[in-house]
PDB file of C-alpha atoms and ligand atoms in Angstrom:
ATOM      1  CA  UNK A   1       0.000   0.000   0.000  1.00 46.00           C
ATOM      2  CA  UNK A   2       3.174   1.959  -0.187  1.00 74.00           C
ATOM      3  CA  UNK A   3       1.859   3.852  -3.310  1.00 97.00           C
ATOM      4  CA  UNK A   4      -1.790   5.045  -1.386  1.00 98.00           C
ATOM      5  CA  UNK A   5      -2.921   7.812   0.915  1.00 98.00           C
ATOM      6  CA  UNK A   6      -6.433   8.610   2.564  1.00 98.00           C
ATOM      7  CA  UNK A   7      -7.550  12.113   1.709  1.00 99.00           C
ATOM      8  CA  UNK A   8     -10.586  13.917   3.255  1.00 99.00           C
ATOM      9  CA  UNK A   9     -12.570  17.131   2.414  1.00 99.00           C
ATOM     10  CA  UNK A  10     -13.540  17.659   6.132  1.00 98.00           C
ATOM     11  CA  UNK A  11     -16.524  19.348   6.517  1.00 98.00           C
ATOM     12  CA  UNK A  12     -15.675  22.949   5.953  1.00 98.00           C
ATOM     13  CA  UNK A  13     -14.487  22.046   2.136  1.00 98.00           C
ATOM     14  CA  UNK A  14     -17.402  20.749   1.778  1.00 98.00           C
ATOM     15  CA  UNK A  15     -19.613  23.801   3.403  1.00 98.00           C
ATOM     16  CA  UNK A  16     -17.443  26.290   0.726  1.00 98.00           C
ATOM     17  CA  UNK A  17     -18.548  24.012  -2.190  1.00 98.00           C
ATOM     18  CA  UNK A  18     -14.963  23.546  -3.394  1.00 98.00           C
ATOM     19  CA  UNK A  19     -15.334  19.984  -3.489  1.00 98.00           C
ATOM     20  CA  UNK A  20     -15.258  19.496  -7.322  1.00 98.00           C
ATOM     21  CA  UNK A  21     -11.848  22.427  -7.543  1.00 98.00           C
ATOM     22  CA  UNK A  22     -10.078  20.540  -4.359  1.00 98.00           C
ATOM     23  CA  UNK A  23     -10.344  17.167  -6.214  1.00 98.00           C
ATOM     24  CA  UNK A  24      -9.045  18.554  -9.920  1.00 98.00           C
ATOM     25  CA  UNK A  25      -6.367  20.220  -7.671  1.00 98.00           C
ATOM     26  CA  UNK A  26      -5.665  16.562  -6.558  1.00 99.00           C
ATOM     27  CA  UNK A  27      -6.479  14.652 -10.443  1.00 98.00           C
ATOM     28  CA  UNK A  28      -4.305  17.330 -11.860  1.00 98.00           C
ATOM     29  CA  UNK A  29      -1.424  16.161  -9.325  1.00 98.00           C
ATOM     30  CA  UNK A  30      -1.052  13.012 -10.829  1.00 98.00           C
ATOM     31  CA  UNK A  31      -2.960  10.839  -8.539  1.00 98.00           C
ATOM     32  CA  UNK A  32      -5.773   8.769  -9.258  1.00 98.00           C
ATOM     33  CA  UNK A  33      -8.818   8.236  -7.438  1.00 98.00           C
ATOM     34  CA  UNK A  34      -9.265   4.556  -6.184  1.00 98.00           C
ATOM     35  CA  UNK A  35     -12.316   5.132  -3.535  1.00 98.00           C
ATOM     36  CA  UNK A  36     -14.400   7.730  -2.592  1.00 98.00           C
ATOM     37  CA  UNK A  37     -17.214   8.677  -1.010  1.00 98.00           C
ATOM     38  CA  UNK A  38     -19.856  11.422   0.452  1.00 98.00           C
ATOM     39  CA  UNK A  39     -21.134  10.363   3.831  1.00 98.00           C
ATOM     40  CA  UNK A  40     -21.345  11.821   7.458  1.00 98.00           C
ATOM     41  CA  UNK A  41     -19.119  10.279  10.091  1.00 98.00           C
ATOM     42  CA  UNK A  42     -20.570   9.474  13.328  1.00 98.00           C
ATOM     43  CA  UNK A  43     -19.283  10.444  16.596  1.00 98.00           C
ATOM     44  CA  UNK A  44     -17.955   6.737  17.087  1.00 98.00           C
ATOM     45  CA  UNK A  45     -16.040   6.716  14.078  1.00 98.00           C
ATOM     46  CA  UNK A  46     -14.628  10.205  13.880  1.00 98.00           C
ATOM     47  CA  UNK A  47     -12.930   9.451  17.490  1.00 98.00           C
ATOM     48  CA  UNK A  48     -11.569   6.516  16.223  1.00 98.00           C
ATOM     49  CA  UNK A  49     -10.194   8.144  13.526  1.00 98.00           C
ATOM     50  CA  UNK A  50      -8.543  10.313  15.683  1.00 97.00           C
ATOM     51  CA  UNK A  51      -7.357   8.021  18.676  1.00 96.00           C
ATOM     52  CA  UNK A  52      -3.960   8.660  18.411  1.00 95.00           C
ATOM     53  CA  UNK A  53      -5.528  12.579  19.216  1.00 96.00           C
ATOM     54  CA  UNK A  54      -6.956  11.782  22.510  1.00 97.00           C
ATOM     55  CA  UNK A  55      -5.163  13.450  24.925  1.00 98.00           C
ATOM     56  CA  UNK A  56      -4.392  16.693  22.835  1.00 97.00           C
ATOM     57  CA  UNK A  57      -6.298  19.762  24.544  1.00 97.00           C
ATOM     58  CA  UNK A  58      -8.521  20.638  21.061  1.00 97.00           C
ATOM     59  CA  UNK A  59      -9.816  16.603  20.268  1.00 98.00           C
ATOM     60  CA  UNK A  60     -13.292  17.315  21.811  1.00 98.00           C
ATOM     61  CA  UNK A  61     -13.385  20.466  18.989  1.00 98.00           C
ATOM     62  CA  UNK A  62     -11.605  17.989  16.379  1.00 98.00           C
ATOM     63  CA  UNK A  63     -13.959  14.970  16.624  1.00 98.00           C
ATOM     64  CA  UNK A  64     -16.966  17.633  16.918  1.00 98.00           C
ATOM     65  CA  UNK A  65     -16.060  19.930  13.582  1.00 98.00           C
ATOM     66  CA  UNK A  66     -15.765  16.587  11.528  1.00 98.00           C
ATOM     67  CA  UNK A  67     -19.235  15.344  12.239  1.00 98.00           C
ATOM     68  CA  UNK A  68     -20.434  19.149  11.606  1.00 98.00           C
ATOM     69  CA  UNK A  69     -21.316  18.260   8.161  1.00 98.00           C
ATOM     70  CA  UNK A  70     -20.669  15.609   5.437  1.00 98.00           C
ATOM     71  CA  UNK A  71     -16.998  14.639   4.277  1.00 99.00           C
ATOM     72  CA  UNK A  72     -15.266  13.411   1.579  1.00 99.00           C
ATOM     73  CA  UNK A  73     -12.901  10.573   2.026  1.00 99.00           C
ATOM     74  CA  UNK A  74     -10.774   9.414  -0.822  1.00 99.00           C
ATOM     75  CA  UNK A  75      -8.229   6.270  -1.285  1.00 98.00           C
ATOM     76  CA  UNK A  76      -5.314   7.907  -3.748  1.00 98.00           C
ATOM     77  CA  UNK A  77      -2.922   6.053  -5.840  1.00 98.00           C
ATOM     78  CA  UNK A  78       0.351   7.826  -6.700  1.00 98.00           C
ATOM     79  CA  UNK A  79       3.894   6.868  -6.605  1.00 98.00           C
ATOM     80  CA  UNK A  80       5.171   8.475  -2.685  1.00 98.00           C
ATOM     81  CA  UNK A  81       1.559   9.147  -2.557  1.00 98.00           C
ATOM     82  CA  UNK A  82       1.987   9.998   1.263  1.00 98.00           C
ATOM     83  CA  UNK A  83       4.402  12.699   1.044  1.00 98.00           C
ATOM     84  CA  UNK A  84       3.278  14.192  -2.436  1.00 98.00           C
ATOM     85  CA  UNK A  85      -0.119  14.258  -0.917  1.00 98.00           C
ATOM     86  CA  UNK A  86       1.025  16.082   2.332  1.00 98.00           C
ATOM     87  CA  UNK A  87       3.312  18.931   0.159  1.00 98.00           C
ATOM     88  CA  UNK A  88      -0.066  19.485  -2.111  1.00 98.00           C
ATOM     89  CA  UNK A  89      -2.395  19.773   0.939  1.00 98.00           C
ATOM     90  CA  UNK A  90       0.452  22.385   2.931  1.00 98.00           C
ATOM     91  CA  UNK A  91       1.179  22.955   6.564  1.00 98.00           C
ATOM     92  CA  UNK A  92      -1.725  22.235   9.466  1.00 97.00           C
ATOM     93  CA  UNK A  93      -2.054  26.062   9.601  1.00 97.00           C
ATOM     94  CA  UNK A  94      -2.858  27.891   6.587  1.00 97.00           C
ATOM     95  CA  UNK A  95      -1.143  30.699   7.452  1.00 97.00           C
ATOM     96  CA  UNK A  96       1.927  28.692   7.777  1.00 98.00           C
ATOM     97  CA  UNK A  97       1.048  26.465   4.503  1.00 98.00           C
ATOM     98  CA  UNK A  98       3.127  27.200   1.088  1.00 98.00           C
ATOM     99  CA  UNK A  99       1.356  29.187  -1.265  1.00 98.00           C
ATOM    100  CA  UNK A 100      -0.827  27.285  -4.216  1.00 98.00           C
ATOM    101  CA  UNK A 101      -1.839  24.994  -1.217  1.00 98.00           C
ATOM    102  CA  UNK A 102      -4.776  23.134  -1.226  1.00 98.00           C
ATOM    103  CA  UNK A 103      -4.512  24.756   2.898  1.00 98.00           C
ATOM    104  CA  UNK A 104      -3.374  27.796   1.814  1.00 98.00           C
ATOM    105  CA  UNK A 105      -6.576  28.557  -0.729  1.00 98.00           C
ATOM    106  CA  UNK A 106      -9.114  26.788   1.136  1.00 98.00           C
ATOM    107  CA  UNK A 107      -8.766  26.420   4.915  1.00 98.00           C
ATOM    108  CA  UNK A 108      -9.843  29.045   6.882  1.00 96.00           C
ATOM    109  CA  UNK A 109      -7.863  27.815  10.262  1.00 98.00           C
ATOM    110  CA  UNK A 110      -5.579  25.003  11.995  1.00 97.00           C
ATOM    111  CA  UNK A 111      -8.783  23.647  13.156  1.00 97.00           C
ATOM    112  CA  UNK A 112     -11.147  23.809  10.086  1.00 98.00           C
ATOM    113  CA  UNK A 113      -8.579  22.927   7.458  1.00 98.00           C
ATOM    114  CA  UNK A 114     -10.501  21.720   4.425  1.00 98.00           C
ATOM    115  CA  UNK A 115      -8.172  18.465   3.914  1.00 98.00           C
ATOM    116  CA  UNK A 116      -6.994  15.411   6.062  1.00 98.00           C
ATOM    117  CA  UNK A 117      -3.928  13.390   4.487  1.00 98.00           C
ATOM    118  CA  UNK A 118      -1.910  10.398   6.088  1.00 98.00           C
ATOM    119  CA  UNK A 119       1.157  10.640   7.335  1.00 97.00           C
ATOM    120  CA  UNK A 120       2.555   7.686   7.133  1.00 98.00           C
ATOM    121  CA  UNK A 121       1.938   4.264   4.906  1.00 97.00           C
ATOM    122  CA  UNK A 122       1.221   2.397   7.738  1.00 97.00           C
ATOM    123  CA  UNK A 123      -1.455   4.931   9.141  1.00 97.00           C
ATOM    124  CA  UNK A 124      -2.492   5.368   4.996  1.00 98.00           C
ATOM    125  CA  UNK A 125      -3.762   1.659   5.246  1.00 98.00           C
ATOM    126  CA  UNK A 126      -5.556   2.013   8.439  1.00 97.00           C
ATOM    127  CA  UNK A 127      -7.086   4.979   7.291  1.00 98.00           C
ATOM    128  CA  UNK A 128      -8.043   3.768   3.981  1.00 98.00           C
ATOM    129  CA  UNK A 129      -9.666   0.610   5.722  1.00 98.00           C
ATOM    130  CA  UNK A 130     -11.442   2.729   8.313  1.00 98.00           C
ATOM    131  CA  UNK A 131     -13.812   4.118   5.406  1.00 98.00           C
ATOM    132  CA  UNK A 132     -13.568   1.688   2.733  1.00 98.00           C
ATOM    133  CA  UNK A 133     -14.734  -2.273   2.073  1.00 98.00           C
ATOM    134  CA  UNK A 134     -12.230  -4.008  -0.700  1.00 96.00           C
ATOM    135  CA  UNK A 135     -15.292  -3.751  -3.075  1.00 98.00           C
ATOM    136  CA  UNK A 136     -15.210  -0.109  -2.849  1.00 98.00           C
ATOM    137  CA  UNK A 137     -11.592   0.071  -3.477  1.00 98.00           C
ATOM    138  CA  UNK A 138     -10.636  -0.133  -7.272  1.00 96.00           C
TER     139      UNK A 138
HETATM  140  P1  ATP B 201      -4.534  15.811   9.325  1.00 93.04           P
HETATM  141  O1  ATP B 201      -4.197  14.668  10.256  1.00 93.04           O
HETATM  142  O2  ATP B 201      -5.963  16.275   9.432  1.00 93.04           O
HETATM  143  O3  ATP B 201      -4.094  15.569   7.908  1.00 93.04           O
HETATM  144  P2  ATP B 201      -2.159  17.147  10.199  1.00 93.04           P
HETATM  145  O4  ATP B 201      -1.512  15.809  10.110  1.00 93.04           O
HETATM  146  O5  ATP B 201      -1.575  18.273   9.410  1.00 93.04           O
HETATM  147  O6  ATP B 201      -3.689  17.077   9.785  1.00 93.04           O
HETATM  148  P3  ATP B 201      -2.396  16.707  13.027  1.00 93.04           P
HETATM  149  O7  ATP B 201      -1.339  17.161  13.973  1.00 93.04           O
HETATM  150  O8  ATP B 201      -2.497  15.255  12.685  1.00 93.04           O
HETATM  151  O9  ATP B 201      -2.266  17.591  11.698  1.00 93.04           O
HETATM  152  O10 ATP B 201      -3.793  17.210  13.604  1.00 93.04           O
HETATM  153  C1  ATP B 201      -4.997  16.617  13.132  1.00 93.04           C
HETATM  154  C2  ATP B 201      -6.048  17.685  12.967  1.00 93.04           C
HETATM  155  O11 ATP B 201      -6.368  18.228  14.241  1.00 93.04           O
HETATM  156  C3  ATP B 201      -5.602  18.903  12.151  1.00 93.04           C
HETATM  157  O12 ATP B 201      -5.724  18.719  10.777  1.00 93.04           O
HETATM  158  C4  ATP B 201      -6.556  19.955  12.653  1.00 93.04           C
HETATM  159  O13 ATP B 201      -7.840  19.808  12.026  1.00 93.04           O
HETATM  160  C5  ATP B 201      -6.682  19.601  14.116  1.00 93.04           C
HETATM  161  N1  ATP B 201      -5.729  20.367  14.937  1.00 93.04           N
HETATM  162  C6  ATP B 201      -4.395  20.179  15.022  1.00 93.04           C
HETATM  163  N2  ATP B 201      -3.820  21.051  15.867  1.00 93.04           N
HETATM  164  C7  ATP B 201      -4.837  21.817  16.337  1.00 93.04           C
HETATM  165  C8  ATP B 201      -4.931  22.901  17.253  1.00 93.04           C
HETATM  166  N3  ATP B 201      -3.846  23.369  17.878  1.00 93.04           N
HETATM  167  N4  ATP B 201      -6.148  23.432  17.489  1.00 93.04           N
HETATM  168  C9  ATP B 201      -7.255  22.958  16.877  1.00 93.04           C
HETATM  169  N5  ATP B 201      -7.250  21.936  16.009  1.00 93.04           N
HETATM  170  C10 ATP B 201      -6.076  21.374  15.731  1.00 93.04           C
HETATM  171 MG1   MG B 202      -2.352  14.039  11.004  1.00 93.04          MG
END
């Protein structure tokens, strides 16, 4: 799985309706799209998402903002598809993310920051499993 990532358009992307220009953003990257999906995540499975979170002073705020609205998870195929993916998404902060950024034109905070990508192979499979049955995976 060396070669995939999870991406999400947490639920502020979604709110701003740049859905459609965040995923060309991603196309036009050179990866390809293996999974995805438009769902809400439940309380449950947003703090399991974020275990490894728990004892940071803003997970309450984290698991509550991403099951504010529906997201956007999405399995991603690319050659160093973890690292590519976290130089096109930019820094946690916008205002500390590289210009041209999919952070840096769409996320409005550290908190609400339009994208989620792995960050590392290991946690890419997890991830990818945590949303996705093998017969929604190309
Ligand atoms: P992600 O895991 O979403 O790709 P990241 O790896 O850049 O982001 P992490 O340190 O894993 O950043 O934090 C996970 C998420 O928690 C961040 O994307 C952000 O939504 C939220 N977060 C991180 N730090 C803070 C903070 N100081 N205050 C509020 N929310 C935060
Ligand atoms: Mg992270």
């Amino acid at each position: 799985m060396s070669n995939r990532t999870l991406a999400i358009i947490k639920p502020d992307g979604v709110r701003k309706n740049v859905v459609g220009k965040i995923i060309a953003q991603i196309t036009e990257a050179g990866f390809t799209v293996k999974g995805m999906k438009l769902m809400r995540m439940s309380k449950e499975s947003a703090q399991a998402f974020y275990e490894v979170h728990k004892e940071r002073p803003f997970y309450g705020e984290l698991v509550d903002f991403m099951i504010s609205g529906p997201v956007v998870p999405i399995a991603l195929e690319k050659e160093n598809a973890v690292a590519d993916f976290r130089k096109l998404i930019g820094a946690t902060d916008p205002a500390q993310a590289e210009s041209g950024t999919i952070r840096k034109l769409y996320a409005g905070s550290k908190a609400e920051n339009a994208v989620h990508g792995s960050d590392s192979d290991e946690n890419a499979a997890l991830e990818i499993s945590h949303f996705f049955s093998r017969n929604e995976l190309l």
